[in-house]
Amino acid sequence: MAHTAEDVLAGLAEIVAEETGLPADSVTSEKSFTDDLDIDSLSMMTIVTHAEDKFGVTIPDDEVKNLTTVGDAVNFITGAQA
Amino acid sequence: MPNVRDVVITGLGATTPLGGDVPSTWNAALAGESGARPLENDWAERYGMPVSFAATIRVAPEEVLPRPEMKRMDPSAQYAMIAAREAWADAGAPEMDGDRLGTVVSSGIGGIWTTLDAWDTLKEKGARRVLPMTVPMLMPNSPTAYVSLEFGARAGAHALVSACASGAEAIAYGVEMIRSGRADVVIAGGTEATIHPMPISAFAASRTLSLRNDDPAGASRPYDQARDGFVIGEGAGVVVLEAAEHAAARSARVYAKVSGLGLTADGYHITSPEPTGSGQVRAMQAALEDAGTTSASVVHVNAHATSTVVGDLIEARSVSSVLGADADQVALSATKSMTGHLLGGAGALETIFTVLAVHHRTAPPTINVTDPDPELTLDLVRDTPRALPEGDIAAINNSFGFGGHNVALVVTNA
């Protein structure tokens, strides 16, 4: 079952909140993983692993570097489900 | 040879089967409480485990640590961090140059929960689901590394591994770091988190665990005739070691002095202690000599005494042999009767007990000894604490480990 962009954002926010301790509602589309959320590469790969599991998608390593903002990740995951 | 630098203890921290910190753990020990209880899960039934109890940690780490920290640390590192924060605060959180601060926090087994969880994930979901933090969480240096990061300790971060002697060996190495001038302050201790069905089954397979399932609180009974093995425990103990002149310069409260170190190996068998106890004797003698004292000053021994049939008596004979006629003045305590066996955490927790015994001049009790082994000739402190004499006193903490590791520490009053 495909997740809507809204579902993906909410699910991703939960994963990021678990990993960082930030409140889930602060994880919004325009936030940068590194600059705004202070997520290092190991944490980013942890988030990717959980996101793949949650949404049933594969996010290739080459793609991860293009995911600058939360919105980029939501778009990729939403597209990858199709 | 006199020591170049005296090393004192200025901070204590712990999370144990008796309590979430040192005061609650010490008070429970003085009250003769047991930390052993039935496991709150169906492991024994599901896996056919012969043991259905353990000395589990009293305060769960999730009650203390923020969730992101929980997810980045194996339970063994979580316990170490909780104990290290308490110890550091207890020492007055000294403002100091991180280049002069070291850490030595050991685990006997390492991040086994993380290892086994990752293996389960791999089998169930495949390689892509194995989390990137797996290696930094399972590596046995993870607790000491996290403590080093927490306090900006850059004089060196070490993790000596010697099974159930690890916690004591960590403290010994921390003392050496200060004596040799590499550091002024060292955060040192041991931790273990192995209450998982696999290691419990493995220890049971080696026939070292008590099978007293109908009486968990009475299962750890060192020196009792009906003892039948150790009770697996978990938790951490951490101390702040400090060069005496450094502590004096900041007017720090000093609990006691770590005056002597004795470390030997049996070179005999991978699990059984050498039957004559010669390695244990050499460790205790070396520690007394290193402390510049003799058995005449010893008034208290915190025994390794895990409640195994063979091990307890070998140690008792070793202690008797080292103390000779001075044994009459010595109060012997086996605190694993209350805490269970914290494996890599044991030597550190028992160092804390020894330090507090010297500081408060009170030897903690040994519980569950209803029928003492007739071969024990030492004066065992049973059921209630016992006062230790005034004046200059010394105490010995023994820790031994699978592999034939023997560590004796001599603690003296400040």
GROMACS .gro file of C-alpha atoms in nm:
model
  496
    1MET     CA    1   0.000   0.000   0.000
    2ALA     CA    2   0.142   0.334  -0.106
    3HIS     CA    3   0.189   0.603   0.158
    4THR     CA    4   0.087   0.960   0.084
    5ALA     CA    5   0.350   1.234   0.111
    6GLU     CA    6   0.180   1.340   0.432
    7ASP     CA    7   0.213   0.989   0.579
    8VAL     CA    8   0.574   0.970   0.474
    9LEU     CA    9   0.656   1.304   0.637
   10ALA     CA   10   0.486   1.200   0.960
   11GLY     CA   11   0.661   0.861   0.960
   12LEU     CA   12   0.998   1.012   0.879
   13ALA     CA   13   0.954   1.276   1.149
   14GLU     CA   14   0.894   0.995   1.399
   15ILE     CA   15   1.213   0.819   1.292
   16VAL     CA   16   1.417   1.141   1.310
   17ALA     CA   17   1.270   1.223   1.651
   18GLU     CA   18   1.366   0.878   1.784
   19GLU     CA   19   1.719   0.917   1.654
   20THR     CA   20   1.783   1.277   1.759
   21GLY     CA   21   1.550   1.343   2.050
   22LEU     CA   22   1.403   1.646   1.868
   23PRO     CA   23   1.025   1.686   1.886
   24ALA     CA   24   0.861   1.521   1.583
   25ASP     CA   25   0.669   1.839   1.496
   26SER     CA   26   0.998   2.025   1.449
   27VAL     CA   27   1.092   1.788   1.165
   28THR     CA   28   0.935   1.977   0.875
   29SER     CA   29   0.989   1.955   0.499
   30GLU     CA   30   1.221   2.253   0.462
   31LYS     CA   31   1.464   2.143   0.736
   32SER     CA   32   1.813   2.039   0.630
   33PHE     CA   33   1.930   1.713   0.787
   34THR     CA   34   2.280   1.841   0.851
   35ASP     CA   35   2.241   2.217   0.899
   36ASP     CA   36   1.909   2.233   1.086
   37LEU     CA   37   1.878   1.893   1.251
   38ASP     CA   38   2.250   1.834   1.322
   39ILE     CA   39   2.242   1.479   1.186
   40ASP     CA   40   2.581   1.320   1.117
   41SER     CA   41   2.645   1.060   0.848
   42LEU     CA   42   2.607   0.762   1.081
   43SER     CA   43   2.274   0.894   1.210
   44MET     CA   44   2.164   0.965   0.853
   45MET     CA   45   2.234   0.604   0.756
   46THR     CA   46   2.042   0.489   1.064
   47ILE     CA   47   1.746   0.701   0.956
   48VAL     CA   48   1.772   0.563   0.602
   49THR     CA   49   1.773   0.204   0.734
   50HIS     CA   50   1.463   0.266   0.946
   51ALA     CA   51   1.290   0.450   0.660
   52GLU     CA   52   1.355   0.165   0.416
   53ASP     CA   53   1.206  -0.077   0.666
   54LYS     CA   54   0.905   0.140   0.743
   55PHE     CA   55   0.813   0.234   0.388
   56GLY     CA   56   0.929  -0.079   0.204
   57VAL     CA   57   1.160   0.110  -0.031
   58THR     CA   58   1.530   0.102  -0.115
   59ILE     CA   59   1.725   0.426  -0.087
   60PRO     CA   60   2.057   0.366  -0.269
   61ASP     CA   61   2.371   0.505  -0.103
   62ASP     CA   62   2.430   0.727  -0.411
   63GLU     CA   63   2.089   0.880  -0.356
   64VAL     CA   64   2.138   0.959   0.013
   65LYS     CA   65   2.381   1.245  -0.060
   66ASN     CA   66   2.109   1.415  -0.267
   67LEU     CA   67   1.867   1.413   0.026
   68THR     CA   68   1.952   1.753   0.171
   69THR     CA   69   1.619   1.834   0.330
   70VAL     CA   70   1.344   1.633   0.492
   71GLY     CA   71   1.128   1.725   0.191
   72ASP     CA   72   1.386   1.571  -0.047
   73ALA     CA   73   1.361   1.245   0.145
   74VAL     CA   74   0.981   1.256   0.146
   75ASN     CA   75   0.979   1.311  -0.231
   76PHE     CA   76   1.223   1.029  -0.295
   77ILE     CA   77   1.037   0.781  -0.076
   78THR     CA   78   0.699   0.877  -0.218
   79GLY     CA   79   0.834   0.835  -0.573
   80ALA     CA   80   1.015   0.511  -0.496
   81GLN     CA   81   0.692   0.346  -0.377
   82ALA     CA   82   0.524   0.392  -0.711
   83MET     CA   83   5.972   0.114   4.652
   84PRO     CA   84   5.754   0.408   4.757
   85ASN     CA   85   5.491   0.520   4.510
   86VAL     CA   86   5.574   0.829   4.312
   87ARG     CA   87   5.222   0.963   4.344
   88ASP     CA   88   4.950   0.868   4.591
   89VAL     CA   89   4.614   0.796   4.430
   90VAL     CA   90   4.288   0.868   4.611
   91ILE     CA   91   3.922   0.810   4.534
   92THR     CA   92   3.711   1.124   4.521
   93GLY     CA   93   3.395   1.008   4.344
   94LEU     CA   94   3.174   0.699   4.336
   95GLY     CA   95   2.897   0.596   4.097
   96ALA     CA   96   2.696   0.280   4.038
   97THR     CA   97   2.380   0.130   3.905
   98THR     CA   98   2.322  -0.219   4.041
   99PRO     CA   99   2.068  -0.487   4.129
  100LEU     CA  100   2.040  -0.317   4.470
  101GLY     CA  101   1.984   0.041   4.355
  102GLY     CA  102   2.018   0.304   4.085
  103ASP     CA  103   2.306   0.482   4.256
  104VAL     CA  104   2.575   0.436   4.521
  105PRO     CA  105   2.381   0.554   4.830
  106SER     CA  106   2.082   0.328   4.760
  107THR     CA  107   2.311   0.035   4.672
  108TRP     CA  108   2.521   0.078   4.988
  109ASN     CA  109   2.217   0.117   5.211
  110ALA     CA  110   2.057  -0.195   5.063
  111ALA     CA  111   2.383  -0.385   5.117
  112LEU     CA  112   2.404  -0.274   5.480
  113ALA     CA  113   2.043  -0.388   5.522
  114GLY     CA  114   2.133  -0.730   5.379
  115GLU     CA  115   1.894  -0.713   5.083
  116SER     CA  116   1.914  -0.945   4.785
  117GLY     CA  117   1.906  -0.814   4.428
  118ALA     CA  118   1.814  -1.153   4.280
  119ARG     CA  119   1.461  -1.202   4.146
  120PRO     CA  120   1.266  -1.413   3.898
  121LEU     CA  121   1.308  -1.307   3.533
  122GLU     CA  122   1.009  -1.111   3.411
  123ASN     CA  123   0.978  -1.297   3.082
  124ASP     CA  124   0.919  -1.648   2.951
  125TRP     CA  125   1.280  -1.725   2.850
  126ALA     CA  126   1.319  -2.022   3.081
  127GLU     CA  127   1.004  -2.186   2.946
  128ARG     CA  128   1.055  -2.087   2.584
  129TYR     CA  129   1.417  -2.198   2.559
  130GLY     CA  130   1.426  -2.470   2.822
  131MET     CA  131   1.672  -2.271   3.033
  132PRO     CA  132   1.760  -2.435   3.364
  133VAL     CA  133   1.780  -2.092   3.537
  134SER     CA  134   1.480  -1.861   3.564
  135PHE     CA  135   1.617  -1.581   3.785
  136ALA     CA  136   1.893  -1.321   3.792
  137ALA     CA  137   2.011  -1.012   3.978
  138THR     CA  138   1.864  -0.764   3.732
  139ILE     CA  139   1.934  -0.394   3.751
  140ARG     CA  140   1.706  -0.215   4.000
  141VAL     CA  141   1.648   0.111   3.807
  142ALA     CA  142   1.597   0.063   3.433
  143PRO     CA  143   1.822   0.290   3.223
  144GLU     CA  144   1.522   0.428   3.032
  145GLU     CA  145   1.416   0.592   3.358
  146VAL     CA  146   1.745   0.786   3.359
  147LEU     CA  147   1.874   0.832   3.005
  148PRO     CA  148   1.716   1.025   2.717
  149ARG     CA  149   1.587   0.803   2.437
  150PRO     CA  150   1.846   0.898   2.171
  151GLU     CA  151   2.125   0.799   2.414
  152MET     CA  152   1.953   0.467   2.479
  153LYS     CA  153   1.950   0.396   2.106
  154ARG     CA  154   2.319   0.474   2.058
  155MET     CA  155   2.452   0.271   2.346
  156ASP     CA  156   2.445  -0.097   2.428
  157PRO     CA  157   2.302  -0.157   2.778
  158SER     CA  158   2.659  -0.218   2.900
  159ALA     CA  159   2.753   0.137   2.795
  160GLN     CA  160   2.426   0.279   2.930
  161TYR     CA  161   2.501   0.140   3.276
  162ALA     CA  162   2.859   0.269   3.258
  163MET     CA  163   2.741   0.617   3.158
  164ILE     CA  164   2.488   0.633   3.442
  165ALA     CA  165   2.756   0.528   3.692
  166ALA     CA  166   3.020   0.760   3.544
  167ARG     CA  167   2.791   1.065   3.561
  168GLU     CA  168   2.715   0.993   3.925
  169ALA     CA  169   3.084   0.943   4.006
  170TRP     CA  170   3.187   1.262   3.828
  171ALA     CA  171   2.919   1.469   4.002
  172ASP     CA  172   3.010   1.304   4.333
  173ALA     CA  173   3.372   1.413   4.279
  174GLY     CA  174   3.250   1.771   4.240
  175ALA     CA  175   3.281   1.772   3.859
  176PRO     CA  176   3.635   1.915   3.871
  177GLU     CA  177   3.719   2.185   3.618
  178MET     CA  178   4.033   2.052   3.454
  179ASP     CA  179   4.236   2.010   3.138
  180GLY     CA  180   4.089   1.717   2.944
  181ASP     CA  181   4.440   1.621   2.832
  182ARG     CA  182   4.505   1.523   3.196
  183LEU     CA  183   4.180   1.323   3.236
  184GLY     CA  184   4.164   0.955   3.141
  185THR     CA  185   3.902   0.679   3.131
  186VAL     CA  186   3.936   0.306   3.190
  187VAL     CA  187   3.595   0.142   3.179
  188SER     CA  188   3.590  -0.231   3.114
  189SER     CA  189   3.336  -0.493   3.032
  190GLY     CA  190   3.399  -0.865   3.059
  191ILE     CA  191   3.187  -0.960   2.760
  192GLY     CA  192   3.107  -0.641   2.567
  193GLY     CA  193   2.793  -0.537   2.381
  194ILE     CA  194   2.633  -0.876   2.354
  195TRP     CA  195   2.274  -0.748   2.337
  196THR     CA  196   2.371  -0.538   2.035
  197THR     CA  197   2.557  -0.828   1.874
  198LEU     CA  198   2.269  -1.070   1.914
  199ASP     CA  199   2.000  -0.818   1.818
  200ALA     CA  200   2.187  -0.736   1.498
  201TRP     CA  201   2.223  -1.106   1.417
  202ASP     CA  202   1.847  -1.151   1.471
  203THR     CA  203   1.779  -0.857   1.239
  204LEU     CA  204   2.015  -0.996   0.976
  205LYS     CA  205   1.848  -1.337   0.983
  206GLU     CA  206   1.495  -1.200   0.982
  207LYS     CA  207   1.526  -0.901   0.750
  208GLY     CA  208   1.857  -0.925   0.567
  209ALA     CA  209   2.180  -0.727   0.562
  210ARG     CA  210   2.024  -0.395   0.462
  211ARG     CA  211   1.836  -0.373   0.790
  212VAL     CA  212   2.147  -0.408   1.011
  213LEU     CA  213   2.191  -0.069   1.175
  214PRO     CA  214   2.502   0.144   1.115
  215MET     CA  215   2.557   0.193   1.489
  216THR     CA  216   2.599  -0.182   1.543
  217VAL     CA  217   2.979  -0.190   1.554
  218PRO     CA  218   3.029   0.120   1.773
  219MET     CA  219   2.771  -0.026   2.011
  220LEU     CA  220   2.902  -0.381   2.033
  221MET     CA  221   3.275  -0.309   2.055
  222PRO     CA  222   3.406  -0.377   2.407
  223ASN     CA  223   3.573  -0.034   2.421
  224SER     CA  224   3.236   0.136   2.362
  225PRO     CA  225   3.165   0.213   2.732
  226THR     CA  226   3.508   0.369   2.791
  227ALA     CA  227   3.487   0.558   2.461
  228TYR     CA  228   3.145   0.703   2.544
  229VAL     CA  229   3.262   0.806   2.891
  230SER     CA  230   3.568   0.968   2.731
  231LEU     CA  231   3.343   1.164   2.491
  232GLU     CA  232   3.108   1.265   2.771
  233PHE     CA  233   3.379   1.427   2.983
  234GLY     CA  234   3.626   1.527   2.711
  235ALA     CA  235   3.881   1.290   2.862
  236ARG     CA  236   4.183   1.286   2.632
  237ALA     CA  237   4.470   1.144   2.839
  238GLY     CA  238   4.372   0.800   2.711
  239ALA     CA  239   4.060   0.583   2.699
  240HIS     CA  240   4.120   0.219   2.777
  241ALA     CA  241   3.922  -0.100   2.828
  242LEU     CA  242   4.111  -0.386   2.983
  243VAL     CA  243   3.941  -0.721   2.947
  244SER     CA  244   3.990  -1.002   3.200
  245ALA     CA  245   3.644  -1.156   3.242
  246CYS     CA  246   3.521  -1.114   3.600
  247ALA     CA  247   3.838  -0.933   3.706
  248SER     CA  248   3.788  -0.661   3.441
  249GLY     CA  249   3.639  -0.396   3.670
  250ALA     CA  250   3.921  -0.428   3.923
  251GLU     CA  251   4.185  -0.440   3.653
  252ALA     CA  252   4.041  -0.119   3.506
  253ILE     CA  253   4.082   0.055   3.840
  254ALA     CA  254   4.436  -0.082   3.873
  255TYR     CA  255   4.525   0.050   3.530
  256GLY     CA  256   4.372   0.387   3.614
  257VAL     CA  257   4.594   0.405   3.923
  258GLU     CA  258   4.896   0.324   3.704
  259MET     CA  259   4.802   0.604   3.463
  260ILE     CA  260   4.813   0.853   3.749
  261ARG     CA  261   5.127   0.708   3.908
  262SER     CA  262   5.314   0.719   3.579
  263GLY     CA  263   5.213   1.082   3.524
  264ARG     CA  264   4.996   1.026   3.215
  265ALA     CA  265   4.689   1.166   3.391
  266ASP     CA  266   4.587   1.353   3.705
  267VAL     CA  267   4.234   1.214   3.719
  268VAL     CA  268   4.095   0.888   3.578
  269ILE     CA  269   3.734   0.775   3.558
  270ALA     CA  270   3.763   0.399   3.605
  271GLY     CA  271   3.533   0.104   3.653
  272GLY     CA  272   3.349  -0.187   3.501
  273THR     CA  273   3.013  -0.268   3.352
  274GLU     CA  274   2.816  -0.566   3.230
  275ALA     CA  275   2.478  -0.630   3.069
  276THR     CA  276   2.447  -0.999   2.989
  277ILE     CA  277   2.106  -1.091   3.124
  278HIS     CA  278   2.003  -1.233   2.788
  279PRO     CA  279   1.898  -1.595   2.732
  280MET     CA  280   2.211  -1.687   2.532
  281PRO     CA  281   2.479  -1.598   2.789
  282ILE     CA  282   2.263  -1.731   3.073
  283SER     CA  283   2.229  -2.061   2.885
  284ALA     CA  284   2.603  -2.062   2.813
  285PHE     CA  285   2.698  -2.001   3.178
  286ALA     CA  286   2.446  -2.268   3.280
  287ALA     CA  287   2.607  -2.507   3.029
  288SER     CA  288   2.940  -2.458   3.206
  289ARG     CA  289   2.763  -2.559   3.529
  290THR     CA  290   2.864  -2.242   3.711
  291LEU     CA  291   2.517  -2.095   3.783
  292SER     CA  292   2.299  -2.160   4.085
  293LEU     CA  293   1.984  -2.356   3.995
  294ARG     CA  294   1.792  -2.249   4.304
  295ASN     CA  295   1.492  -2.131   4.100
  296ASP     CA  296   1.250  -2.167   4.390
  297ASP     CA  297   1.449  -1.923   4.605
  298PRO     CA  298   1.627  -1.653   4.397
  299ALA     CA  299   1.703  -1.432   4.700
  300GLY     CA  300   1.867  -1.726   4.877
  301ALA     CA  301   2.059  -1.854   4.575
  302SER     CA  302   2.384  -1.657   4.612
  303ARG     CA  303   2.527  -1.803   4.934
  304PRO     CA  304   2.907  -1.779   4.934
  305TYR     CA  305   3.072  -2.010   5.190
  306ASP     CA  306   2.744  -2.176   5.277
  307GLN     CA  307   2.753  -2.554   5.259
  308ALA     CA  308   2.451  -2.559   5.027
  309ARG     CA  309   2.601  -2.314   4.771
  310ASP     CA  310   2.556  -2.437   4.415
  311GLY     CA  311   2.687  -2.166   4.184
  312PHE     CA  312   2.674  -1.794   4.116
  313VAL     CA  313   2.376  -1.573   4.039
  314ILE     CA  314   2.423  -1.372   3.721
  315GLY     CA  315   2.393  -0.999   3.780
  316GLU     CA  316   2.424  -0.680   3.579
  317GLY     CA  317   2.516  -0.317   3.631
  318ALA     CA  318   2.818  -0.093   3.662
  319GLY     CA  319   3.049   0.063   3.916
  320VAL     CA  320   3.270   0.361   3.839
  321VAL     CA  321   3.513   0.556   4.059
  322VAL     CA  322   3.700   0.881   4.015
  323LEU     CA  323   4.069   0.823   4.083
  324GLU     CA  324   4.274   1.131   4.149
  325ALA     CA  325   4.636   1.216   4.223
  326ALA     CA  326   4.641   1.301   4.593
  327GLU     CA  327   4.801   1.640   4.535
  328HIS     CA  328   4.543   1.723   4.266
  329ALA     CA  329   4.260   1.637   4.506
  330ALA     CA  330   4.424   1.837   4.786
  331ALA     CA  331   4.471   2.140   4.560
  332ARG     CA  332   4.097   2.161   4.498
  333SER     CA  333   4.005   2.058   4.854
  334ALA     CA  334   3.815   1.756   4.726
  335ARG     CA  335   3.643   1.514   4.961
  336VAL     CA  336   3.856   1.197   4.971
  337TYR     CA  337   3.691   0.862   5.046
  338ALA     CA  338   4.005   0.650   5.067
  339LYS     CA  339   4.337   0.576   4.906
  340VAL     CA  340   4.409   0.301   4.654
  341SER     CA  341   4.748   0.209   4.794
  342GLY     CA  342   4.839  -0.122   4.641
  343LEU     CA  343   4.788  -0.320   4.322
  344GLY     CA  344   4.857  -0.688   4.267
  345LEU     CA  345   4.795  -0.852   3.931
  346THR     CA  346   4.889  -1.209   3.844
  347ALA     CA  347   4.779  -1.493   3.617
  348ASP     CA  348   4.736  -1.860   3.700
  349GLY     CA  349   4.855  -1.991   3.364
  350TYR     CA  350   4.667  -2.306   3.453
  351HIS     CA  351   4.312  -2.352   3.314
  352ILE     CA  352   4.069  -2.149   3.106
  353THR     CA  353   3.794  -2.154   3.372
  354SER     CA  354   3.911  -2.335   3.689
  355PRO     CA  355   4.120  -2.146   3.942
  356GLU     CA  356   4.454  -2.307   4.015
  357PRO     CA  357   4.374  -2.539   4.310
  358THR     CA  358   4.646  -2.424   4.548
  359GLY     CA  359   4.552  -2.057   4.493
  360SER     CA  360   4.914  -1.961   4.441
  361GLY     CA  361   4.825  -1.695   4.181
  362GLN     CA  362   4.572  -1.540   4.418
  363VAL     CA  363   4.826  -1.544   4.702
  364ARG     CA  364   5.087  -1.374   4.483
  365ALA     CA  365   4.835  -1.107   4.382
  366MET     CA  366   4.744  -1.023   4.742
  367GLN     CA  367   5.108  -1.026   4.855
  368ALA     CA  368   5.209  -0.803   4.565
  369ALA     CA  369   4.930  -0.559   4.649
  370LEU     CA  370   5.033  -0.539   5.014
  371GLU     CA  371   5.395  -0.490   4.918
  372ASP     CA  372   5.299  -0.224   4.664
  373ALA     CA  373   5.104  -0.048   4.939
  374GLY     CA  374   5.415  -0.055   5.156
  375THR     CA  375   5.229  -0.245   5.425
  376THR     CA  376   5.181  -0.596   5.561
  377SER     CA  377   4.894  -0.822   5.660
  378ALA     CA  378   4.916  -0.668   6.008
  379SER     CA  379   4.730  -0.359   5.881
  380VAL     CA  380   4.448  -0.553   5.710
  381VAL     CA  381   4.112  -0.546   5.888
  382HIS     CA  382   3.872  -0.623   5.603
  383VAL     CA  383   3.860  -0.833   5.289
  384ASN     CA  384   3.592  -0.806   5.023
  385ALA     CA  385   3.616  -1.153   4.873
  386HIS     CA  386   3.559  -1.244   4.511
  387ALA     CA  387   3.351  -1.536   4.651
  388THR     CA  388   3.094  -1.603   4.380
  389SER     CA  389   2.916  -1.890   4.562
  390THR     CA  390   3.067  -2.173   4.359
  391VAL     CA  391   3.154  -2.496   4.537
  392VAL     CA  392   3.522  -2.499   4.442
  393GLY     CA  393   3.610  -2.131   4.395
  394ASP     CA  394   3.500  -2.001   4.734
  395LEU     CA  395   3.723  -2.240   4.928
  396ILE     CA  396   4.031  -2.189   4.711
  397GLU     CA  397   4.004  -1.815   4.778
  398ALA     CA  398   3.939  -1.866   5.150
  399ARG     CA  399   4.256  -2.075   5.177
  400SER     CA  400   4.451  -1.813   4.979
  401VAL     CA  401   4.333  -1.534   5.206
  402SER     CA  402   4.414  -1.739   5.517
  403SER     CA  403   4.760  -1.811   5.382
  404VAL     CA  404   4.835  -1.443   5.309
  405LEU     CA  405   4.700  -1.317   5.641
  406GLY     CA  406   4.843  -1.588   5.864
  407ALA     CA  407   4.781  -1.510   6.231
  408ASP     CA  408   4.654  -1.162   6.133
  409ALA     CA  409   4.341  -1.330   5.994
  410ASP     CA  410   4.188  -1.313   6.342
  411GLN     CA  411   4.140  -0.936   6.313
  412VAL     CA  412   3.991  -0.948   5.960
  413ALA     CA  413   3.622  -0.909   5.879
  414LEU     CA  414   3.551  -1.104   5.559
  415SER     CA  415   3.255  -0.995   5.342
  416ALA     CA  416   3.113  -1.161   5.032
  417THR     CA  417   2.884  -0.897   4.886
  418LYS     CA  418   2.791  -1.107   4.582
  419SER     CA  419   2.551  -1.278   4.825
  420MET     CA  420   2.342  -0.961   4.779
  421THR     CA  421   2.435  -0.818   4.438
  422GLY     CA  422   2.480  -1.138   4.242
  423HIS     CA  423   2.780  -1.152   4.013
  424LEU     CA  424   2.817  -0.845   3.792
  425LEU     CA  425   3.096  -1.015   3.591
  426GLY     CA  426   3.295  -0.727   3.437
  427GLY     CA  427   3.122  -0.486   3.675
  428ALA     CA  428   3.192  -0.692   3.988
  429GLY     CA  429   3.546  -0.582   4.063
  430ALA     CA  430   3.450  -0.216   4.035
  431LEU     CA  431   3.135  -0.243   4.245
  432GLU     CA  432   3.326  -0.438   4.510
  433THR     CA  433   3.601  -0.176   4.508
  434ILE     CA  434   3.329   0.078   4.585
  435PHE     CA  435   3.205  -0.141   4.871
  436THR     CA  436   3.563  -0.174   5.000
  437VAL     CA  437   3.619   0.202   4.977
  438LEU     CA  438   3.295   0.272   5.163
  439ALA     CA  439   3.379   0.007   5.423
  440VAL     CA  440   3.708   0.184   5.494
  441HIS     CA  441   3.552   0.533   5.473
  442HIS     CA  442   3.260   0.454   5.705
  443ARG     CA  443   3.455   0.191   5.901
  444THR     CA  444   3.176  -0.054   5.842
  445ALA     CA  445   3.208  -0.393   5.674
  446PRO     CA  446   2.896  -0.491   5.477
  447PRO     CA  447   2.734  -0.824   5.557
  448THR     CA  448   2.723  -1.158   5.378
  449ILE     CA  449   2.373  -1.298   5.356
  450ASN     CA  450   2.231  -1.649   5.312
  451VAL     CA  451   2.503  -1.826   5.511
  452THR     CA  452   2.290  -2.048   5.731
  453ASP     CA  453   2.533  -2.338   5.744
  454PRO     CA  454   2.893  -2.219   5.698
  455ASP     CA  455   3.136  -2.448   5.520
  456PRO     CA  456   3.342  -2.607   5.799
  457GLU     CA  457   3.657  -2.553   5.594
  458LEU     CA  458   3.615  -2.174   5.620
  459THR     CA  459   3.833  -2.060   5.908
  460LEU     CA  460   3.801  -1.686   5.839
  461ASP     CA  461   3.571  -1.454   6.032
  462LEU     CA  462   3.277  -1.399   5.799
  463VAL     CA  463   3.056  -1.093   5.855
  464ARG     CA  464   2.710  -1.250   5.852
  465ASP     CA  465   2.369  -1.086   5.811
  466THR     CA  466   2.444  -0.750   5.973
  467PRO     CA  467   2.727  -0.498   5.916
  468ARG     CA  468   3.025  -0.489   6.145
  469ALA     CA  469   3.224  -0.190   6.270
  470LEU     CA  470   3.589  -0.170   6.164
  471PRO     CA  471   3.855  -0.028   6.399
  472GLU     CA  472   3.969   0.335   6.418
  473GLY     CA  473   4.323   0.436   6.325
  474ASP     CA  474   4.513   0.342   6.010
  475ILE     CA  475   4.348   0.045   5.840
  476ALA     CA  476   4.380  -0.145   5.515
  477ALA     CA  477   4.133  -0.357   5.321
  478ILE     CA  478   4.180  -0.596   5.031
  479ASN     CA  479   3.941  -0.636   4.740
  480ASN     CA  480   3.991  -0.958   4.544
  481SER     CA  481   3.869  -1.012   4.189
  482PHE     CA  482   3.936  -1.319   3.980
  483GLY     CA  483   3.829  -1.405   3.627
  484PHE     CA  484   3.785  -1.691   3.382
  485GLY     CA  485   4.123  -1.728   3.215
  486GLY     CA  486   4.312  -1.727   3.544
  487HIS     CA  487   4.324  -1.351   3.606
  488ASN     CA  488   4.386  -1.245   3.967
  489VAL     CA  489   4.358  -0.883   4.081
  490ALA     CA  490   4.397  -0.767   4.440
  491LEU     CA  491   4.359  -0.401   4.538
  492VAL     CA  492   4.463  -0.261   4.876
  493VAL     CA  493   4.250   0.030   4.996
  494THR     CA  494   4.359   0.238   5.296
  495ASN     CA  495   4.196   0.520   5.490
  496ALA     CA  496   4.250   0.874   5.363
   0.00000   0.00000   0.00000
